[in-house]
mmCIF file of C-alpha atoms and ligand atoms in Angstrom:
data_model
loop_
_atom_site.group_PDB
_atom_site.id
_atom_site.type_symbol
_atom_site.label_atom_id
_atom_site.label_comp_id
_atom_site.label_asym_id
_atom_site.label_seq_id
_atom_site.Cartn_x
_atom_site.Cartn_y
_atom_site.Cartn_z
ATOM 1 C CA MET N 1 -25.560 -53.367 -124.214
ATOM 2 C CA THR N 2 -27.150 -51.788 -121.179
ATOM 3 C CA GLU N 3 -26.566 -48.090 -120.792
ATOM 4 C CA GLU N 4 -24.426 -46.857 -117.921
ATOM 5 C CA SER N 5 -26.289 -44.940 -115.264
ATOM 6 C CA ILE N 6 -25.480 -42.599 -112.425
ATOM 7 C CA ARG N 7 -27.352 -41.896 -109.214
ATOM 8 C CA LEU N 8 -28.705 -38.414 -108.562
ATOM 9 C CA GLU N 9 -29.596 -37.623 -104.975
ATOM 10 C CA VAL N 10 -32.080 -34.832 -105.344
ATOM 11 C CA ALA N 11 -33.292 -32.660 -102.478
ATOM 12 C CA ARG N 12 -37.089 -32.743 -102.422
ATOM 13 C CA TYR N 13 -39.109 -30.301 -100.404
ATOM 14 C CA ARG N 14 -42.862 -30.488 -100.838
ATOM 15 C CA PRO N 15 -44.522 -27.825 -98.683
ATOM 16 C CA GLY N 16 -47.234 -29.288 -96.524
ATOM 17 C CA GLN N 17 -45.735 -32.738 -96.925
ATOM 18 C CA ASP N 18 -42.064 -32.430 -95.889
ATOM 19 C CA GLU N 19 -40.886 -30.691 -92.734
ATOM 20 C CA GLU N 20 -37.519 -30.104 -94.359
ATOM 21 C CA PRO N 21 -35.819 -31.167 -97.585
ATOM 22 C CA VAL N 22 -35.123 -34.879 -97.988
ATOM 23 C CA LEU N 23 -32.715 -36.486 -100.438
ATOM 24 C CA VAL N 24 -34.409 -38.812 -102.909
ATOM 25 C CA PRO N 25 -32.241 -41.075 -105.104
ATOM 26 C CA TYR N 26 -32.918 -41.413 -108.837
ATOM 27 C CA GLU N 27 -30.969 -43.453 -111.394
ATOM 28 C CA VAL N 28 -30.428 -41.552 -114.641
ATOM 29 C CA PRO N 29 -28.464 -42.454 -117.784
ATOM 30 C CA LEU N 30 -24.823 -41.370 -117.689
ATOM 31 C CA ARG N 31 -24.152 -39.888 -121.112
ATOM 32 C CA PRO N 32 -21.013 -37.941 -121.951
ATOM 33 C CA ASP N 33 -22.966 -34.974 -123.246
ATOM 34 C CA TRP N 34 -25.423 -34.813 -120.368
ATOM 35 C CA ALA N 35 -25.309 -32.018 -117.853
ATOM 36 C CA VAL N 36 -26.821 -32.305 -114.382
ATOM 37 C CA LEU N 37 -29.782 -30.373 -115.760
ATOM 38 C CA ASP N 38 -30.364 -33.117 -118.370
ATOM 39 C CA GLY N 39 -30.395 -35.635 -115.540
ATOM 40 C CA LEU N 40 -33.055 -33.615 -113.722
ATOM 41 C CA ALA N 41 -35.103 -33.310 -116.914
ATOM 42 C CA TYR N 42 -34.913 -37.096 -117.269
ATOM 43 C CA VAL N 43 -36.225 -37.492 -113.726
ATOM 44 C CA LYS N 44 -39.073 -35.108 -114.429
ATOM 45 C CA ASP N 45 -39.981 -36.661 -117.804
ATOM 46 C CA ARG N 46 -39.616 -40.335 -116.937
ATOM 47 C CA LEU N 47 -39.479 -40.933 -113.193
ATOM 48 C CA ASP N 48 -41.351 -38.291 -111.235
ATOM 49 C CA GLY N 49 -43.211 -35.451 -112.912
ATOM 50 C CA THR N 50 -43.645 -33.591 -109.633
ATOM 51 C CA LEU N 51 -39.991 -32.582 -109.375
ATOM 52 C CA SER N 52 -39.642 -28.786 -109.601
ATOM 53 C CA PHE N 53 -36.611 -26.856 -110.795
ATOM 54 C CA ARG N 54 -35.872 -23.722 -112.815
ATOM 55 C CA TRP N 55 -34.168 -23.608 -116.161
ATOM 56 C CA SER N 56 -34.542 -21.891 -119.483
ATOM 57 C CA CYS N 57 -31.688 -21.433 -121.947
ATOM 58 C CA ARG N 58 -29.570 -24.551 -121.255
ATOM 59 C CA MET N 59 -26.518 -22.608 -122.400
ATOM 60 C CA GLY N 60 -25.295 -20.620 -119.429
ATOM 61 C CA ILE N 61 -27.002 -17.375 -120.388
ATOM 62 C CA CYS N 62 -30.280 -17.075 -118.498
ATOM 63 C CA GLY N 63 -28.804 -17.777 -115.076
ATOM 64 C CA SER N 64 -31.857 -19.618 -113.819
ATOM 65 C CA CYS N 65 -30.507 -23.140 -113.296
ATOM 66 C CA GLY N 66 -28.183 -22.475 -110.351
ATOM 67 C CA MET N 67 -28.205 -25.237 -107.733
ATOM 68 C CA THR N 68 -25.876 -26.755 -105.190
ATOM 69 C CA VAL N 69 -24.149 -29.725 -106.814
ATOM 70 C CA ASN N 70 -22.138 -31.887 -104.435
ATOM 71 C CA GLY N 71 -21.913 -28.929 -102.098
ATOM 72 C CA GLU N 72 -20.785 -26.346 -104.671
ATOM 73 C CA PRO N 73 -22.958 -23.657 -106.272
ATOM 74 C CA ARG N 74 -23.070 -24.439 -110.005
ATOM 75 C CA LEU N 75 -25.044 -23.726 -113.154
ATOM 76 C CA THR N 76 -26.530 -27.169 -113.706
ATOM 77 C CA CYS N 77 -26.700 -26.716 -117.471
ATOM 78 C CA GLY N 78 -22.924 -26.274 -117.583
ATOM 79 C CA THR N 79 -21.983 -28.972 -115.092
ATOM 80 C CA PHE N 80 -21.566 -32.375 -116.680
ATOM 81 C CA LEU N 81 -22.505 -35.644 -115.018
ATOM 82 C CA THR N 82 -19.200 -37.164 -116.119
ATOM 83 C CA GLU N 83 -17.384 -34.720 -113.800
ATOM 84 C CA TYR N 84 -18.580 -36.870 -110.927
ATOM 85 C CA GLY N 85 -17.186 -40.227 -111.991
ATOM 86 C CA THR N 86 -19.549 -42.982 -110.963
ATOM 87 C CA GLY N 87 -21.533 -40.702 -108.672
ATOM 88 C CA PRO N 88 -23.639 -40.220 -106.724
ATOM 89 C CA VAL N 89 -24.350 -36.573 -107.534
ATOM 90 C CA ARG N 90 -26.123 -34.618 -104.812
ATOM 91 C CA VAL N 91 -28.352 -31.867 -106.162
ATOM 92 C CA GLU N 92 -29.732 -29.360 -103.671
ATOM 93 C CA PRO N 93 -31.253 -25.896 -103.934
ATOM 94 C CA LEU N 94 -28.915 -22.892 -103.777
ATOM 95 C CA LYS N 95 -27.746 -22.337 -100.218
ATOM 96 C CA GLY N 96 -28.682 -19.085 -98.529
ATOM 97 C CA PHE N 97 -32.167 -18.727 -99.987
ATOM 98 C CA PRO N 98 -35.575 -19.861 -98.720
ATOM 99 C CA VAL N 99 -36.734 -22.968 -100.586
ATOM 100 C CA ILE N 100 -40.152 -22.671 -102.211
ATOM 101 C CA ARG N 101 -40.269 -26.219 -103.495
ATOM 102 C CA ASP N 102 -37.667 -28.879 -104.324
ATOM 103 C CA LEU N 103 -34.870 -27.031 -106.138
ATOM 104 C CA VAL N 104 -36.719 -23.748 -106.572
ATOM 105 C CA VAL N 105 -35.593 -20.923 -104.277
ATOM 106 C CA ASP N 106 -37.138 -17.565 -103.484
ATOM 107 C CA ILE N 107 -35.275 -14.861 -105.445
ATOM 108 C CA GLU N 108 -37.354 -11.832 -104.370
ATOM 109 C CA ASP N 109 -34.731 -10.553 -101.943
ATOM 110 C CA PHE N 110 -32.028 -10.817 -104.600
ATOM 111 C CA LEU N 111 -34.114 -8.964 -107.176
ATOM 112 C CA ALA N 112 -34.862 -6.190 -104.686
ATOM 113 C CA LYS N 113 -31.151 -5.836 -103.971
ATOM 114 C CA LEU N 114 -30.306 -5.628 -107.665
ATOM 115 C CA SER N 115 -32.750 -2.812 -108.246
ATOM 116 C CA SER N 116 -31.683 -0.971 -105.089
ATOM 117 C CA VAL N 117 -28.337 0.056 -106.612
ATOM 118 C CA ARG N 118 -29.880 2.259 -109.337
ATOM 119 C CA PRO N 119 -28.785 -0.035 -112.156
ATOM 120 C CA TRP N 120 -29.142 2.498 -114.933
ATOM 121 C CA LEU N 121 -27.120 5.393 -116.317
ATOM 122 C CA VAL N 122 -27.627 8.375 -114.052
ATOM 123 C CA ARG N 123 -27.228 11.775 -115.737
ATOM 124 C CA GLU N 124 -27.564 15.098 -114.020
ATOM 125 C CA GLY N 125 -28.627 18.529 -115.159
ATOM 126 C CA GLU N 126 -29.592 17.841 -118.752
ATOM 127 C CA GLU N 127 -32.606 17.087 -120.870
ATOM 128 C CA PRO N 128 -31.021 15.798 -124.064
ATOM 129 C CA PRO N 129 -33.162 14.917 -127.058
ATOM 130 C CA LEU N 130 -33.935 11.195 -127.252
ATOM 131 C CA THR N 131 -31.700 10.849 -130.276
ATOM 132 C CA THR N 132 -28.557 11.936 -128.408
ATOM 133 C CA GLU N 133 -25.678 9.476 -128.691
ATOM 134 C CA TYR N 134 -23.006 8.972 -126.075
ATOM 135 C CA ALA N 135 -20.011 7.516 -127.848
ATOM 136 C CA GLN N 136 -17.449 5.500 -125.904
ATOM 137 C CA THR N 137 -13.916 4.521 -126.726
ATOM 138 C CA PRO N 138 -12.975 0.828 -126.477
ATOM 139 C CA ALA N 139 -10.951 1.681 -123.351
ATOM 140 C CA GLN N 140 -13.996 3.291 -121.729
ATOM 141 C CA LEU N 141 -16.005 0.174 -122.537
ATOM 142 C CA ASP N 142 -13.275 -2.018 -121.102
ATOM 143 C CA ALA N 143 -13.423 -0.179 -117.786
ATOM 144 C CA TYR N 144 -16.751 -1.779 -116.875
ATOM 145 C CA LYS N 145 -17.400 -4.533 -119.431
ATOM 146 C CA GLN N 146 -16.413 -7.396 -117.159
ATOM 147 C CA TYR N 147 -19.039 -6.325 -114.589
ATOM 148 C CA SER N 148 -21.709 -6.214 -117.257
ATOM 149 C CA MET N 149 -21.343 -9.941 -118.015
ATOM 150 C CA CYS N 150 -23.364 -10.988 -114.951
ATOM 151 C CA VAL N 151 -26.307 -13.320 -115.667
ATOM 152 C CA ASN N 152 -27.911 -12.921 -112.213
ATOM 153 C CA CYS N 153 -27.493 -16.582 -111.396
ATOM 154 C CA MET N 154 -26.969 -15.904 -107.665
ATOM 155 C CA LEU N 155 -24.163 -18.458 -107.380
ATOM 156 C CA CYS N 156 -22.002 -15.776 -105.794
ATOM 157 C CA TYR N 157 -24.602 -15.168 -103.063
ATOM 158 C CA SER N 158 -24.814 -18.849 -102.356
ATOM 159 C CA ALA N 159 -21.012 -19.091 -102.091
ATOM 160 C CA CYS N 160 -20.770 -16.087 -99.769
ATOM 161 C CA PRO N 161 -20.774 -17.008 -96.063
ATOM 162 C CA VAL N 162 -21.496 -13.389 -95.152
ATOM 163 C CA TYR N 163 -24.735 -13.412 -97.147
ATOM 164 C CA VAL N 164 -25.744 -16.851 -95.909
ATOM 165 C CA LEU N 165 -25.264 -15.735 -92.286
ATOM 166 C CA ASP N 166 -26.655 -12.230 -92.754
ATOM 167 C CA PRO N 167 -29.283 -11.893 -95.484
ATOM 168 C CA ASP N 168 -29.233 -8.095 -95.133
ATOM 169 C CA PHE N 169 -25.828 -7.973 -96.819
ATOM 170 C CA LEU N 170 -26.215 -6.315 -100.213
ATOM 171 C CA GLY N 171 -24.038 -9.026 -101.706
ATOM 172 C CA PRO N 172 -21.607 -9.576 -104.587
ATOM 173 C CA ALA N 173 -23.698 -9.337 -107.759
ATOM 174 C CA ALA N 174 -25.572 -6.193 -106.690
ATOM 175 C CA ILE N 175 -22.303 -4.422 -105.861
ATOM 176 C CA ALA N 176 -20.717 -5.600 -109.115
ATOM 177 C CA LEU N 177 -23.785 -4.278 -110.930
ATOM 178 C CA ALA N 178 -23.410 -0.917 -109.181
ATOM 179 C CA GLN N 179 -19.776 -0.840 -110.277
ATOM 180 C CA ARG N 180 -20.824 -1.683 -113.818
ATOM 181 C CA TYR N 181 -22.536 1.730 -113.834
ATOM 182 C CA ASN N 182 -20.100 3.593 -111.569
ATOM 183 C CA LEU N 183 -17.250 2.826 -113.934
ATOM 184 C CA ASP N 184 -19.214 3.691 -117.058
ATOM 185 C CA SER N 185 -17.961 6.969 -118.540
ATOM 186 C CA ARG N 186 -21.566 7.982 -119.306
ATOM 187 C CA ASP N 187 -22.716 7.652 -115.694
ATOM 188 C CA MET N 188 -22.558 10.529 -113.215
ATOM 189 C CA ASP N 189 -23.449 8.769 -109.954
ATOM 190 C CA ASP N 190 -21.232 6.943 -107.481
ATOM 191 C CA ARG N 191 -24.039 5.241 -105.509
ATOM 192 C CA PHE N 192 -22.275 5.999 -102.248
ATOM 193 C CA ASP N 193 -25.560 6.180 -100.327
ATOM 194 C CA VAL N 194 -26.317 2.518 -101.173
ATOM 195 C CA LEU N 195 -22.801 1.102 -101.240
ATOM 196 C CA GLY N 196 -20.856 2.913 -98.535
ATOM 197 C CA HIS N 197 -22.192 1.239 -95.415
ATOM 198 C CA GLU N 198 -22.030 -1.793 -93.189
ATOM 199 C CA ASP N 199 -24.591 -3.928 -94.979
ATOM 200 C CA ALA N 200 -22.956 -3.105 -98.296
ATOM 201 C CA VAL N 201 -19.242 -3.039 -99.139
ATOM 202 C CA TRP N 202 -18.095 -2.868 -95.515
ATOM 203 C CA GLY N 203 -20.009 -6.057 -94.756
ATOM 204 C CA CYS N 204 -17.656 -7.938 -97.058
ATOM 205 C CA THR N 205 -14.857 -9.733 -95.200
ATOM 206 C CA PHE N 206 -13.213 -10.735 -98.472
ATOM 207 C CA VAL N 207 -13.629 -14.473 -98.371
ATOM 208 C CA GLY N 208 -13.349 -14.320 -102.155
ATOM 209 C CA GLU N 209 -15.627 -17.287 -102.825
ATOM 210 C CA CYS N 210 -18.039 -15.204 -104.935
ATOM 211 C CA THR N 211 -15.341 -14.846 -107.550
ATOM 212 C CA ASN N 212 -14.545 -18.563 -107.490
ATOM 213 C CA ALA N 213 -18.211 -19.431 -107.949
ATOM 214 C CA CYS N 214 -18.958 -16.969 -110.749
ATOM 215 C CA PRO N 215 -19.438 -18.758 -114.082
ATOM 216 C CA LYS N 216 -19.065 -15.507 -116.043
ATOM 217 C CA HIS N 217 -15.743 -14.236 -114.652
ATOM 218 C CA VAL N 218 -17.383 -11.107 -113.336
ATOM 219 C CA ASP N 219 -15.055 -11.142 -110.325
ATOM 220 C CA PRO N 220 -17.464 -9.546 -107.863
ATOM 221 C CA ALA N 221 -14.838 -9.726 -105.088
ATOM 222 C CA GLU N 222 -12.739 -7.323 -107.116
ATOM 223 C CA ALA N 223 -15.693 -4.998 -107.671
ATOM 224 C CA ILE N 224 -16.284 -4.854 -103.907
ATOM 225 C CA GLN N 225 -12.658 -4.302 -102.896
ATOM 226 C CA ARG N 226 -12.300 -1.559 -105.493
ATOM 227 C CA TYR N 227 -15.332 0.185 -104.101
ATOM 228 C CA LYS N 228 -13.964 -0.070 -100.572
ATOM 229 C CA LEU N 229 -11.041 2.004 -101.820
ATOM 230 C CA THR N 230 -13.414 4.468 -103.513
ATOM 231 C CA ALA N 231 -15.561 4.715 -100.388
ATOM 232 C CA ALA N 232 -12.550 5.193 -98.122
ATOM 233 C CA LEU N 233 -11.200 7.974 -100.336
ATOM 234 C CA ARG N 234 -14.584 9.585 -100.531
ATOM 235 C CA SER N 235 -14.837 9.615 -96.740
ATOM 236 C CA VAL N 236 -11.468 11.316 -96.428
ATOM 237 C CA LEU N 237 -11.985 13.660 -99.345
ATOM 238 C CA PRO N 238 -15.710 14.380 -99.228
ATOM 239 C CA TRP N 239 -15.653 16.299 -102.481
ATOM 240 C CA SER N 240 -13.976 13.532 -104.446
ATOM 241 C CA ARG N 241 -16.016 11.270 -106.604
ATOM 242 C CA ARG N 242 -14.857 7.939 -107.954
ATOM 243 C CA MET F 1 -43.893 -16.574 -98.366
ATOM 244 C CA THR F 2 -46.056 -19.297 -96.842
ATOM 245 C CA GLY F 3 -44.568 -22.726 -96.622
ATOM 246 C CA ALA F 4 -41.091 -21.773 -97.804
ATOM 247 C CA TYR F 5 -38.354 -23.688 -96.028
ATOM 248 C CA VAL F 6 -35.758 -21.457 -94.404
ATOM 249 C CA PRO F 7 -32.637 -23.437 -93.531
ATOM 250 C CA ARG F 8 -31.269 -23.109 -90.023
ATOM 251 C CA ARG F 9 -28.204 -20.971 -89.561
ATOM 252 C CA ASP F 10 -25.133 -23.114 -90.075
ATOM 253 C CA ARG F 11 -22.743 -22.248 -87.256
ATOM 254 C CA LEU F 12 -20.071 -24.591 -88.562
ATOM 255 C CA TRP F 13 -20.067 -23.094 -92.061
ATOM 256 C CA PHE F 14 -16.285 -22.670 -92.063
ATOM 257 C CA THR F 15 -15.777 -26.413 -91.749
ATOM 258 C CA ARG F 16 -17.796 -27.062 -94.919
ATOM 259 C CA SER F 17 -15.035 -26.311 -97.380
ATOM 260 C CA ARG F 18 -11.269 -26.112 -97.342
ATOM 261 C CA ARG F 19 -11.366 -22.610 -98.763
ATOM 262 C CA TYR F 20 -13.696 -21.355 -96.018
ATOM 263 C CA ALA F 21 -11.376 -22.917 -93.420
ATOM 264 C CA LEU F 22 -8.354 -21.193 -94.981
ATOM 265 C CA PHE F 23 -10.203 -17.889 -94.897
ATOM 266 C CA VAL F 24 -11.006 -18.260 -91.200
ATOM 267 C CA LEU F 25 -7.385 -19.193 -90.541
ATOM 268 C CA ARG F 26 -6.255 -16.028 -92.316
ATOM 269 C CA GLU F 27 -8.634 -13.968 -90.184
ATOM 270 C CA LEU F 28 -7.521 -15.665 -86.969
ATOM 271 C CA THR F 29 -3.863 -14.954 -87.674
ATOM 272 C CA SER F 30 -4.654 -11.255 -87.191
ATOM 273 C CA VAL F 31 -4.656 -12.002 -83.448
ATOM 274 C CA PHE F 32 -0.955 -12.761 -83.765
ATOM 275 C CA VAL F 33 -0.396 -9.655 -85.857
ATOM 276 C CA ALA F 34 -1.881 -7.706 -82.953
ATOM 277 C CA TRP F 35 0.361 -9.640 -80.562
ATOM 278 C CA ALA F 36 3.444 -8.755 -82.621
ATOM 279 C CA VAL F 37 2.526 -5.069 -82.418
ATOM 280 C CA ALA F 38 1.927 -5.289 -78.641
ATOM 281 C CA TYR F 39 5.254 -7.075 -78.172
ATOM 282 C CA LEU F 40 7.099 -4.434 -80.163
ATOM 283 C CA LEU F 41 5.481 -1.673 -78.093
ATOM 284 C CA LEU F 42 6.453 -3.475 -74.874
ATOM 285 C CA MET F 43 10.023 -3.672 -76.113
ATOM 286 C CA ILE F 44 10.126 0.011 -77.052
ATOM 287 C CA ALA F 45 8.627 0.939 -73.655
ATOM 288 C CA ALA F 46 11.275 -1.179 -71.905
ATOM 289 C CA LEU F 47 14.033 0.403 -73.984
ATOM 290 C CA ALA F 48 12.818 3.914 -73.319
ATOM 291 C CA GLY F 49 11.893 3.561 -69.678
ATOM 292 C CA GLY F 50 14.728 1.338 -68.458
ATOM 293 C CA GLY F 51 13.897 -2.211 -67.421
ATOM 294 C CA TYR F 52 15.270 -3.583 -70.655
ATOM 295 C CA ASP F 53 17.062 -6.407 -68.787
ATOM 296 C CA GLY F 54 13.749 -7.539 -67.369
ATOM 297 C CA PHE F 55 12.283 -7.540 -70.874
ATOM 298 C CA VAL F 56 15.196 -9.597 -72.188
ATOM 299 C CA ALA F 57 14.779 -12.098 -69.348
ATOM 300 C CA LEU F 58 11.069 -12.383 -70.229
ATOM 301 C CA ALA F 59 11.862 -12.772 -73.909
ATOM 302 C CA ARG F 60 14.253 -15.630 -73.094
ATOM 303 C CA GLN F 61 11.560 -17.701 -71.397
ATOM 304 C CA PRO F 62 10.918 -20.848 -73.438
ATOM 305 C CA TRP F 63 7.163 -20.241 -73.534
ATOM 306 C CA MET F 64 7.757 -16.709 -74.825
ATOM 307 C CA ILE F 65 10.040 -18.043 -77.531
ATOM 308 C CA ALA F 66 7.363 -20.584 -78.442
ATOM 309 C CA VAL F 67 4.651 -17.883 -78.595
ATOM 310 C CA ASN F 68 6.843 -15.675 -80.738
ATOM 311 C CA GLY F 69 7.733 -18.595 -83.002
ATOM 312 C CA VAL F 70 4.036 -19.204 -83.642
ATOM 313 C CA ALA F 71 3.450 -15.454 -84.009
ATOM 314 C CA LEU F 72 6.187 -15.223 -86.644
ATOM 315 C CA ALA F 73 4.649 -18.048 -88.670
ATOM 316 C CA ALA F 74 1.151 -16.588 -88.306
ATOM 317 C CA THR F 75 2.157 -13.049 -89.272
ATOM 318 C CA GLY F 76 4.117 -14.440 -92.217
ATOM 319 C CA PHE F 77 1.020 -16.328 -93.403
ATOM 320 C CA HIS F 78 -1.133 -13.259 -92.826
ATOM 321 C CA ALA F 79 1.204 -10.947 -94.725
ATOM 322 C CA LEU F 80 1.562 -13.384 -97.596
ATOM 323 C CA THR F 81 -2.175 -13.946 -98.057
ATOM 324 C CA PHE F 82 -2.884 -10.247 -97.545
ATOM 325 C CA LEU F 83 -0.450 -9.193 -100.252
ATOM 326 C CA ASN F 84 -1.803 -11.862 -102.561
ATOM 327 C CA LEU F 85 -5.272 -10.346 -102.235
ATOM 328 C CA ALA F 86 -4.115 -6.802 -102.878
ATOM 329 C CA PRO F 87 -4.462 -6.882 -106.708
ATOM 330 C CA LYS F 88 -8.224 -7.198 -106.256
ATOM 331 C CA ALA F 89 -8.437 -3.764 -104.715
ATOM 332 C CA THR F 90 -5.971 -2.110 -107.035
ATOM 333 C CA VAL F 91 -6.819 -2.253 -110.674
ATOM 334 C CA VAL F 92 -4.100 -0.398 -112.512
ATOM 335 C CA ARG F 93 -4.575 0.549 -116.130
ATOM 336 C CA LEU F 94 -1.763 2.020 -118.128
ATOM 337 C CA ASP F 95 -2.939 3.476 -121.378
ATOM 338 C CA GLY F 96 -5.734 0.922 -121.633
ATOM 339 C CA TRP F 97 -3.508 -2.007 -120.679
ATOM 340 C CA ARG F 98 -4.466 -3.624 -117.412
ATOM 341 C CA VAL F 99 -1.461 -4.447 -115.246
ATOM 342 C CA PRO F 100 -1.811 -8.184 -114.523
ATOM 343 C CA ALA F 101 -2.407 -9.373 -110.963
ATOM 344 C CA TRP F 102 0.901 -11.232 -110.759
ATOM 345 C CA MET F 103 2.843 -8.036 -111.401
ATOM 346 C CA ILE F 104 1.055 -6.138 -108.629
ATOM 347 C CA GLN F 105 1.447 -9.145 -106.346
ATOM 348 C CA GLY F 106 5.112 -9.526 -107.292
ATOM 349 C CA GLY F 107 5.683 -5.818 -106.696
ATOM 350 C CA ASN F 108 4.121 -6.099 -103.248
ATOM 351 C CA HIS F 109 6.211 -9.107 -102.317
ATOM 352 C CA SER F 110 9.404 -7.473 -103.610
ATOM 353 C CA ALA F 111 8.705 -4.314 -101.615
ATOM 354 C CA TRP F 112 7.998 -6.439 -98.553
ATOM 355 C CA LEU F 113 11.265 -8.356 -98.963
ATOM 356 C CA LEU F 114 13.203 -5.131 -99.476
ATOM 357 C CA VAL F 115 11.803 -3.481 -96.338
ATOM 358 C CA SER F 116 12.395 -6.700 -94.362
ATOM 359 C CA ALA F 117 15.996 -6.858 -95.601
ATOM 360 C CA ILE F 118 16.651 -3.233 -94.623
ATOM 361 C CA LEU F 119 15.116 -3.811 -91.181
ATOM 362 C CA ALA F 120 17.103 -7.021 -90.724
ATOM 363 C CA TYR F 121 20.267 -5.146 -91.657
ATOM 364 C CA VAL F 122 19.568 -2.356 -89.172
ATOM 365 C CA VAL F 123 18.644 -4.757 -86.368
ATOM 366 C CA LEU F 124 21.199 -7.487 -86.910
ATOM 367 C CA ARG F 125 24.351 -5.585 -87.852
ATOM 368 C CA SER F 126 26.962 -5.856 -85.140
ATOM 369 C CA PRO F 127 27.173 -2.736 -82.998
HETATM 370 S S1 SF4 J 301 -21.642 -12.054 -110.431
HETATM 371 FE FE1 SF4 J 301 -21.321 -14.063 -111.401
HETATM 372 S S2 SF4 J 301 -22.037 -15.552 -109.846
HETATM 373 FE FE2 SF4 J 301 -22.843 -13.536 -109.244
HETATM 374 S S3 SF4 J 301 -24.906 -13.463 -110.152
HETATM 375 FE FE3 SF4 J 301 -23.492 -12.506 -111.642
HETATM 376 S S4 SF4 J 301 -22.865 -14.174 -113.031
HETATM 377 FE FE4 SF4 J 301 -23.786 -15.148 -111.212
HETATM 378 S S1 FES J 302 -30.505 -22.971 -118.092
HETATM 379 FE FE1 FES J 302 -29.914 -20.916 -118.521
HETATM 380 S S2 FES J 302 -28.059 -20.718 -117.442
HETATM 381 FE FE2 FES J 302 -28.531 -22.824 -117.176
#
């Protein structure tokens, strides 16, 4: 019995060779337990070793395998070929980012944005011994836990038309990360200087697609809208903090 | 970065998915929300400053009725989608229990209906 196959149309961009990405078709086996990422690995192993793409964990944890699959931002290790019937399946790099090669995008800007929100616990006016513990109740943990589930896959940026049109926008994951700390009972900052302006929360027009794209149910749209409320209150009541 | 491909700006981005198109529609309906406010102000001005008959004559024009028909639909759509989004900005926790989105949404819609009913009563009751 011959094995069923499915066609992948993979965007190839080889700097110095291609002016812009071109779709190249590859036939790969259609197996029920194969994700799009397995299809790409098959291409690389058997058909064309020059294909470049990022991946690591193959279990939705490392966040490195995000690509545009049939127009939608997806983690390719968690997106199964069988979802697409008889195909073809179009695999392109994440929208909104410069393409370095094939399916590999430049993530420098994203990383800079993540670190710009002071993603650590900010404490003021104390020099506690290193052994100090800061206990939290389950309710205090719950207040921010959802925002701590982010795997930095950038799918939310790719889904966000504001970011794609204006790369200066701080973007969903960075704001959700800021909220992860803002809402932590051990943190003393509110990050208003980074979050409370036009390229940050006020740049968001609430399309809501970041939340739809997020594979980890972080709900960045919620994080942003909540901060808009915080920022508005803080502007009216300058002494108030979150 | 040398050699990186930077895609051209996609000016038709909102046609690329149904959800983007719906979003743009929601944003565009705010024009009609503004129109509804302007119309109400015009009416109040006419009531206060005389000239109410002229306003009524204008309001009876078929094109005005058509515009206001569209405005009613658009503001309805705007209000509905706006209230549906509200739970995202208001996370309510009661003693550790997070009030689910549908309750906040339902509360909003109920309040909206109530206010509309009161207004309708005030406006429509026979003098
Ligand atoms: S918020 Fe969700 S979609 Fe955005 S980077 Fe984090 S895990 Fe990915
Ligand atoms: S390979 Fe790690 S998330 Fe897909």
